[in-house]
């Protein structure tokens, strides 16, 4: 690793320190992520007075059509960040899904089409690799449940950084292919994510690489705030009443919250009480279990679920996610693998969005919360869809029917069409009984 001198394109930076979330100790803006006194996680702090004086809705709208329109709120010095078109994904009003569930104001934040690798992880990696370059790293890495490896490999390729990523050996084919294609070194570790992560902490200490979610984690995690900013801007500079988002480490959830609070603090949106609800899979639900049992500590679990992108058994930000759900009068729920598959199908059939297992988890939890009366039909509710279904095709094998194979002849088509109508009638009868 070579430590770079000051970047040439340095601009007036508004982030000023790393600060321990537990004891408040402050540190220089280096590549580090835990407090040397209490081992608490470090977080980036900003000069909000400066932001209040310089940032307006107009300055944001004059920026690029990507997460970098919010650059003043992100921990980078350069005014030439790595911009691969990440962010500004559609916020769609989900009228048909809303009607099905009995809601009136439901929106989908669709990061299944985020650029360049079709998950929200492109946000955090765009920020982390921009910062990695500023800090002089030439090799970047990550411990991944799949999507993070895709993003790190793709954006490193674009930025000309060397890349070595670590994944659990049992990932979906689409996630492995979607990493290998960019030409990084890929280590498929025979173990679960938590074991991958432990190994990576050791490698980070011995090799001096920039691990986006380990030694660069304070910078990386700030990228998720853009999921909050964009929703506020796309709702016409207003906050929603309720958000539902998936939880793996819990980082994304806490940073949507931080993004909303910052927009209120600097006067970009009016203050509002936003409820935060989190989604996990039963097969890996350490945060939901702690929430249900009223605990403020998270007991690690060994994951076993089709929602592999959410399969973190020892979630770093679990306690902070619980705190936010409690103080905002939200919820944290979990659902079975069968419900996740139904959630994926429901979103596809009502809104034309094919999400991966993490999105199926979120939709299924949304449905569960509605059925339990925990979402008011008139609340403006935003559901975060964080990844693309084409990457987790295995999960849907055997659950989506098959095409009718026909001869290239009209009568063959007519017979198939008749069969399809019969099948539809049978399905309806099953629904009715
Ligand atoms: C990583 C990931 C998440 C959760 O991220 P955390 O910040 O670790 O909670 C959610 N959805 C998808 C698709 C992911 O890849
Ligand atoms: Zn501390």
mmCIF file of C-alpha atoms in Angstrom, residues 10-225:
data_model
loop_
_atom_site.group_PDB
_atom_site.id
_atom_site.type_symbol
_atom_site.label_atom_id
_atom_site.label_comp_id
_atom_site.label_asym_id
_atom_site.label_seq_id
_atom_site.Cartn_x
_atom_site.Cartn_y
_atom_site.Cartn_z
ATOM 1 C CA UNK A 10 -9.527 18.423 -3.069
ATOM 2 C CA UNK A 11 -12.547 20.588 -2.336
ATOM 3 C CA UNK A 12 -13.904 22.119 0.855
ATOM 4 C CA UNK A 13 -14.714 19.008 2.880
ATOM 5 C CA UNK A 14 -17.607 19.099 5.324
ATOM 6 C CA UNK A 15 -16.731 15.883 7.179
ATOM 7 C CA UNK A 16 -14.351 16.465 10.017
ATOM 8 C CA UNK A 17 -13.676 13.361 12.142
ATOM 9 C CA UNK A 18 -14.449 9.760 12.966
ATOM 10 C CA UNK A 19 -16.317 9.468 16.253
ATOM 11 C CA UNK A 20 -17.023 6.463 18.471
ATOM 12 C CA UNK A 21 -20.762 5.765 18.656
ATOM 13 C CA UNK A 22 -20.356 4.480 22.225
ATOM 14 C CA UNK A 23 -17.896 6.744 24.093
ATOM 15 C CA UNK A 24 -17.651 9.734 21.738
ATOM 16 C CA UNK A 25 -13.861 9.611 21.324
ATOM 17 C CA UNK A 26 -12.812 11.271 18.055
ATOM 18 C CA UNK A 27 -10.212 10.084 15.562
ATOM 19 C CA UNK A 28 -8.474 11.334 12.432
ATOM 20 C CA UNK A 29 -10.096 10.507 9.100
ATOM 21 C CA UNK A 30 -8.012 7.370 8.478
ATOM 22 C CA UNK A 31 -8.885 3.802 7.497
ATOM 23 C CA UNK A 32 -10.099 2.512 10.858
ATOM 24 C CA UNK A 33 -13.442 1.325 12.191
ATOM 25 C CA UNK A 34 -13.288 0.494 15.918
ATOM 26 C CA UNK A 35 -12.601 2.687 18.937
ATOM 27 C CA UNK A 36 -9.241 2.026 20.576
ATOM 28 C CA UNK A 37 -10.727 2.622 24.037
ATOM 29 C CA UNK A 38 -14.075 0.817 24.046
ATOM 30 C CA UNK A 39 -14.158 -1.131 20.737
ATOM 31 C CA UNK A 40 -17.328 0.737 19.707
ATOM 32 C CA UNK A 41 -17.954 1.362 15.978
ATOM 33 C CA UNK A 42 -16.743 4.632 14.463
ATOM 34 C CA UNK A 43 -18.969 6.960 12.486
ATOM 35 C CA UNK A 44 -18.221 9.989 10.291
ATOM 36 C CA UNK A 45 -19.226 13.373 11.723
ATOM 37 C CA UNK A 46 -19.853 16.507 9.676
ATOM 38 C CA UNK A 47 -19.820 20.236 10.121
ATOM 39 C CA UNK A 48 -23.580 20.762 9.950
ATOM 40 C CA UNK A 49 -23.304 24.543 10.351
ATOM 41 C CA UNK A 50 -21.269 24.671 7.137
ATOM 42 C CA UNK A 51 -23.783 22.389 5.398
ATOM 43 C CA UNK A 52 -26.699 24.544 6.538
ATOM 44 C CA UNK A 53 -25.038 27.582 4.953
ATOM 45 C CA UNK A 54 -24.011 26.020 1.650
ATOM 46 C CA UNK A 55 -26.519 23.306 0.694
ATOM 47 C CA UNK A 56 -29.977 24.071 -0.687
ATOM 48 C CA UNK A 57 -32.544 22.074 -2.660
ATOM 49 C CA UNK A 58 -31.336 23.974 -5.723
ATOM 50 C CA UNK A 59 -27.635 23.134 -5.258
ATOM 51 C CA UNK A 60 -28.591 19.476 -4.918
ATOM 52 C CA UNK A 61 -30.845 19.522 -7.986
ATOM 53 C CA UNK A 62 -28.070 21.165 -10.014
ATOM 54 C CA UNK A 63 -25.798 18.181 -9.259
ATOM 55 C CA UNK A 64 -25.421 14.943 -11.219
ATOM 56 C CA UNK A 65 -28.256 12.426 -11.601
ATOM 57 C CA UNK A 66 -26.564 10.033 -9.158
ATOM 58 C CA UNK A 67 -25.749 9.727 -5.446
ATOM 59 C CA UNK A 68 -23.071 12.382 -5.994
ATOM 60 C CA UNK A 69 -25.684 15.153 -6.037
ATOM 61 C CA UNK A 70 -25.443 14.678 -2.218
ATOM 62 C CA UNK A 71 -21.631 14.832 -2.182
ATOM 63 C CA UNK A 72 -21.506 17.417 0.629
ATOM 64 C CA UNK A 73 -23.121 14.803 2.897
ATOM 65 C CA UNK A 74 -20.673 12.056 1.909
ATOM 66 C CA UNK A 75 -17.190 11.466 3.385
ATOM 67 C CA UNK A 76 -15.013 12.254 0.367
ATOM 68 C CA UNK A 77 -12.752 15.233 -0.356
ATOM 69 C CA UNK A 78 -12.486 15.004 -4.130
ATOM 70 C CA UNK A 79 -14.886 16.752 -6.465
ATOM 71 C CA UNK A 80 -14.277 13.974 -8.992
ATOM 72 C CA UNK A 81 -15.704 10.920 -7.233
ATOM 73 C CA UNK A 82 -16.128 7.550 -8.938
ATOM 74 C CA UNK A 83 -19.470 8.121 -10.633
ATOM 75 C CA UNK A 84 -20.829 5.068 -12.446
ATOM 76 C CA UNK A 85 -24.398 6.364 -12.384
ATOM 77 C CA UNK A 86 -25.169 4.861 -8.988
ATOM 78 C CA UNK A 87 -28.369 6.019 -7.314
ATOM 79 C CA UNK A 88 -31.423 8.058 -8.306
ATOM 80 C CA UNK A 89 -33.321 4.810 -8.824
ATOM 81 C CA UNK A 90 -37.095 4.999 -9.343
ATOM 82 C CA UNK A 91 -39.498 5.658 -6.488
ATOM 83 C CA UNK A 92 -42.664 4.082 -7.852
ATOM 84 C CA UNK A 93 -46.139 4.420 -6.450
ATOM 85 C CA UNK A 94 -47.206 0.802 -6.019
ATOM 86 C CA UNK A 95 -50.936 1.113 -6.616
ATOM 87 C CA UNK A 96 -51.723 -2.514 -7.436
ATOM 88 C CA UNK A 97 -49.668 -3.920 -4.550
ATOM 89 C CA UNK A 98 -51.253 -1.314 -2.272
ATOM 90 C CA UNK A 99 -54.753 -2.354 -3.332
ATOM 91 C CA UNK A 100 -53.908 -6.024 -2.777
ATOM 92 C CA UNK A 101 -52.694 -5.275 0.742
ATOM 93 C CA UNK A 102 -55.341 -2.702 1.622
ATOM 94 C CA UNK A 103 -53.001 0.293 1.754
ATOM 95 C CA UNK A 104 -53.546 3.717 0.191
ATOM 96 C CA UNK A 105 -50.118 5.336 -0.153
ATOM 97 C CA UNK A 106 -47.449 2.751 -0.845
ATOM 98 C CA UNK A 107 -44.168 3.438 -2.658
ATOM 99 C CA UNK A 108 -41.354 1.142 -3.790
ATOM 100 C CA UNK A 109 -37.790 2.448 -3.803
ATOM 101 C CA UNK A 110 -36.473 0.228 -6.565
ATOM 102 C CA UNK A 111 -32.768 -0.489 -6.111
ATOM 103 C CA UNK A 112 -33.218 -3.725 -8.066
ATOM 104 C CA UNK A 113 -32.208 -1.494 -10.988
ATOM 105 C CA UNK A 114 -29.378 0.379 -9.306
ATOM 106 C CA UNK A 115 -26.260 0.865 -11.426
ATOM 107 C CA UNK A 116 -23.945 -0.821 -12.148
ATOM 108 C CA UNK A 117 -24.668 -4.203 -10.467
ATOM 109 C CA UNK A 118 -28.379 -4.040 -9.608
ATOM 110 C CA UNK A 119 -28.341 -3.768 -5.838
ATOM 111 C CA UNK A 120 -28.157 -0.994 -3.244
ATOM 112 C CA UNK A 121 -24.555 -2.067 -2.511
ATOM 113 C CA UNK A 122 -23.404 0.052 -5.480
ATOM 114 C CA UNK A 123 -24.131 3.093 -3.294
ATOM 115 C CA UNK A 124 -21.876 2.093 -0.421
ATOM 116 C CA UNK A 125 -19.116 0.841 -2.717
ATOM 117 C CA UNK A 126 -19.063 4.020 -4.850
ATOM 118 C CA UNK A 127 -18.396 5.975 -1.672
ATOM 119 C CA UNK A 128 -15.942 3.468 -0.151
ATOM 120 C CA UNK A 129 -13.784 3.164 -3.270
ATOM 121 C CA UNK A 130 -13.692 6.918 -3.819
ATOM 122 C CA UNK A 131 -12.444 7.242 -0.232
ATOM 123 C CA UNK A 132 -10.072 4.254 -0.662
ATOM 124 C CA UNK A 133 -8.359 6.079 -3.529
ATOM 125 C CA UNK A 134 -8.068 9.243 -1.445
ATOM 126 C CA UNK A 135 -6.455 7.281 1.372
ATOM 127 C CA UNK A 136 -3.950 5.794 -1.081
ATOM 128 C CA UNK A 137 -5.103 2.179 -1.287
ATOM 129 C CA UNK A 138 -4.274 0.340 -4.499
ATOM 130 C CA UNK A 139 -5.992 -2.952 -3.583
ATOM 131 C CA UNK A 140 -9.586 -3.113 -2.389
ATOM 132 C CA UNK A 141 -11.465 -6.020 -0.877
ATOM 133 C CA UNK A 142 -14.594 -7.053 1.003
ATOM 134 C CA UNK A 143 -16.283 -9.784 3.011
ATOM 135 C CA UNK A 144 -19.503 -10.316 1.105
ATOM 136 C CA UNK A 145 -22.833 -12.137 1.164
ATOM 137 C CA UNK A 146 -22.862 -11.731 -2.656
ATOM 138 C CA UNK A 147 -24.033 -8.331 -3.775
ATOM 139 C CA UNK A 148 -21.130 -6.538 -2.132
ATOM 140 C CA UNK A 149 -18.642 -8.663 -4.070
ATOM 141 C CA UNK A 150 -20.483 -7.793 -7.316
ATOM 142 C CA UNK A 151 -20.293 -4.070 -6.581
ATOM 143 C CA UNK A 152 -16.723 -4.034 -5.309
ATOM 144 C CA UNK A 153 -15.435 -6.000 -8.301
ATOM 145 C CA UNK A 154 -17.334 -3.911 -10.866
ATOM 146 C CA UNK A 155 -16.537 -0.478 -9.469
ATOM 147 C CA UNK A 156 -12.887 -1.446 -8.784
ATOM 148 C CA UNK A 157 -12.631 -2.467 -12.452
ATOM 149 C CA UNK A 158 -14.012 0.913 -13.506
ATOM 150 C CA UNK A 159 -11.631 2.766 -11.168
ATOM 151 C CA UNK A 160 -8.576 0.686 -12.097
ATOM 152 C CA UNK A 161 -8.062 -0.677 -8.576
ATOM 153 C CA UNK A 162 -6.784 -4.178 -7.804
ATOM 154 C CA UNK A 163 -9.506 -6.277 -6.221
ATOM 155 C CA UNK A 164 -9.698 -9.447 -4.133
ATOM 156 C CA UNK A 165 -13.074 -10.426 -2.674
ATOM 157 C CA UNK A 166 -14.183 -13.050 -0.167
ATOM 158 C CA UNK A 167 -17.541 -14.853 -0.376
ATOM 159 C CA UNK A 168 -19.101 -17.899 1.300
ATOM 160 C CA UNK A 169 -18.573 -20.915 -1.009
ATOM 161 C CA UNK A 170 -22.323 -21.739 -1.244
ATOM 162 C CA UNK A 171 -23.545 -18.540 -2.980
ATOM 163 C CA UNK A 172 -26.024 -18.423 -5.858
ATOM 164 C CA UNK A 173 -24.508 -18.879 -9.347
ATOM 165 C CA UNK A 174 -25.642 -15.422 -10.476
ATOM 166 C CA UNK A 175 -23.751 -13.756 -7.665
ATOM 167 C CA UNK A 176 -20.555 -15.723 -8.330
ATOM 168 C CA UNK A 177 -20.705 -15.079 -12.093
ATOM 169 C CA UNK A 178 -21.628 -11.456 -11.412
ATOM 170 C CA UNK A 179 -18.331 -11.095 -9.563
ATOM 171 C CA UNK A 180 -15.960 -13.196 -11.673
ATOM 172 C CA UNK A 181 -16.865 -11.362 -14.866
ATOM 173 C CA UNK A 182 -15.021 -8.221 -13.695
ATOM 174 C CA UNK A 183 -11.762 -10.142 -13.247
ATOM 175 C CA UNK A 184 -11.020 -9.824 -9.515
ATOM 176 C CA UNK A 185 -9.427 -12.543 -7.395
ATOM 177 C CA UNK A 186 -12.327 -14.389 -5.748
ATOM 178 C CA UNK A 187 -11.855 -16.406 -2.553
ATOM 179 C CA UNK A 188 -14.796 -18.773 -1.984
ATOM 180 C CA UNK A 189 -14.484 -19.580 1.712
ATOM 181 C CA UNK A 190 -15.820 -22.881 3.041
ATOM 182 C CA UNK A 191 -17.830 -21.327 5.805
ATOM 183 C CA UNK A 192 -20.660 -18.880 6.476
ATOM 184 C CA UNK A 193 -20.494 -15.089 6.181
ATOM 185 C CA UNK A 194 -19.489 -14.588 9.798
ATOM 186 C CA UNK A 195 -16.489 -16.865 9.284
ATOM 187 C CA UNK A 196 -15.630 -15.034 6.045
ATOM 188 C CA UNK A 197 -15.790 -11.744 7.936
ATOM 189 C CA UNK A 198 -13.509 -12.969 10.723
ATOM 190 C CA UNK A 199 -10.943 -14.146 8.174
ATOM 191 C CA UNK A 200 -11.105 -10.797 6.396
ATOM 192 C CA UNK A 201 -10.426 -8.871 9.628
ATOM 193 C CA UNK A 202 -7.167 -10.812 9.905
ATOM 194 C CA UNK A 203 -6.278 -10.170 6.248
ATOM 195 C CA UNK A 204 -7.019 -6.448 6.690
ATOM 196 C CA UNK A 205 -4.460 -6.324 9.512
ATOM 197 C CA UNK A 206 -1.741 -8.209 7.668
ATOM 198 C CA UNK A 207 -2.091 -7.032 4.036
ATOM 199 C CA UNK A 208 -2.915 -3.347 4.279
ATOM 200 C CA UNK A 209 -5.790 -3.602 1.822
ATOM 201 C CA UNK A 210 -8.841 -1.391 1.843
ATOM 202 C CA UNK A 211 -11.737 -3.609 2.959
ATOM 203 C CA UNK A 212 -14.840 -1.638 2.105
ATOM 204 C CA UNK A 213 -16.892 -3.088 4.974
ATOM 205 C CA UNK A 214 -14.100 -3.512 7.537
ATOM 206 C CA UNK A 215 -11.396 -0.836 7.825
ATOM 207 C CA UNK A 216 -13.285 1.507 5.445
ATOM 208 C CA UNK A 217 -16.668 0.737 7.039
ATOM 209 C CA UNK A 218 -17.294 4.231 8.487
ATOM 210 C CA UNK A 219 -17.019 5.706 4.964
ATOM 211 C CA UNK A 220 -18.775 2.809 3.210
ATOM 212 C CA UNK A 221 -21.832 2.865 5.457
ATOM 213 C CA UNK A 222 -22.443 6.580 4.810
ATOM 214 C CA UNK A 223 -23.342 5.664 1.213
ATOM 215 C CA UNK A 224 -26.621 4.170 2.445
ATOM 216 C CA UNK A 225 -27.781 7.600 3.615
#
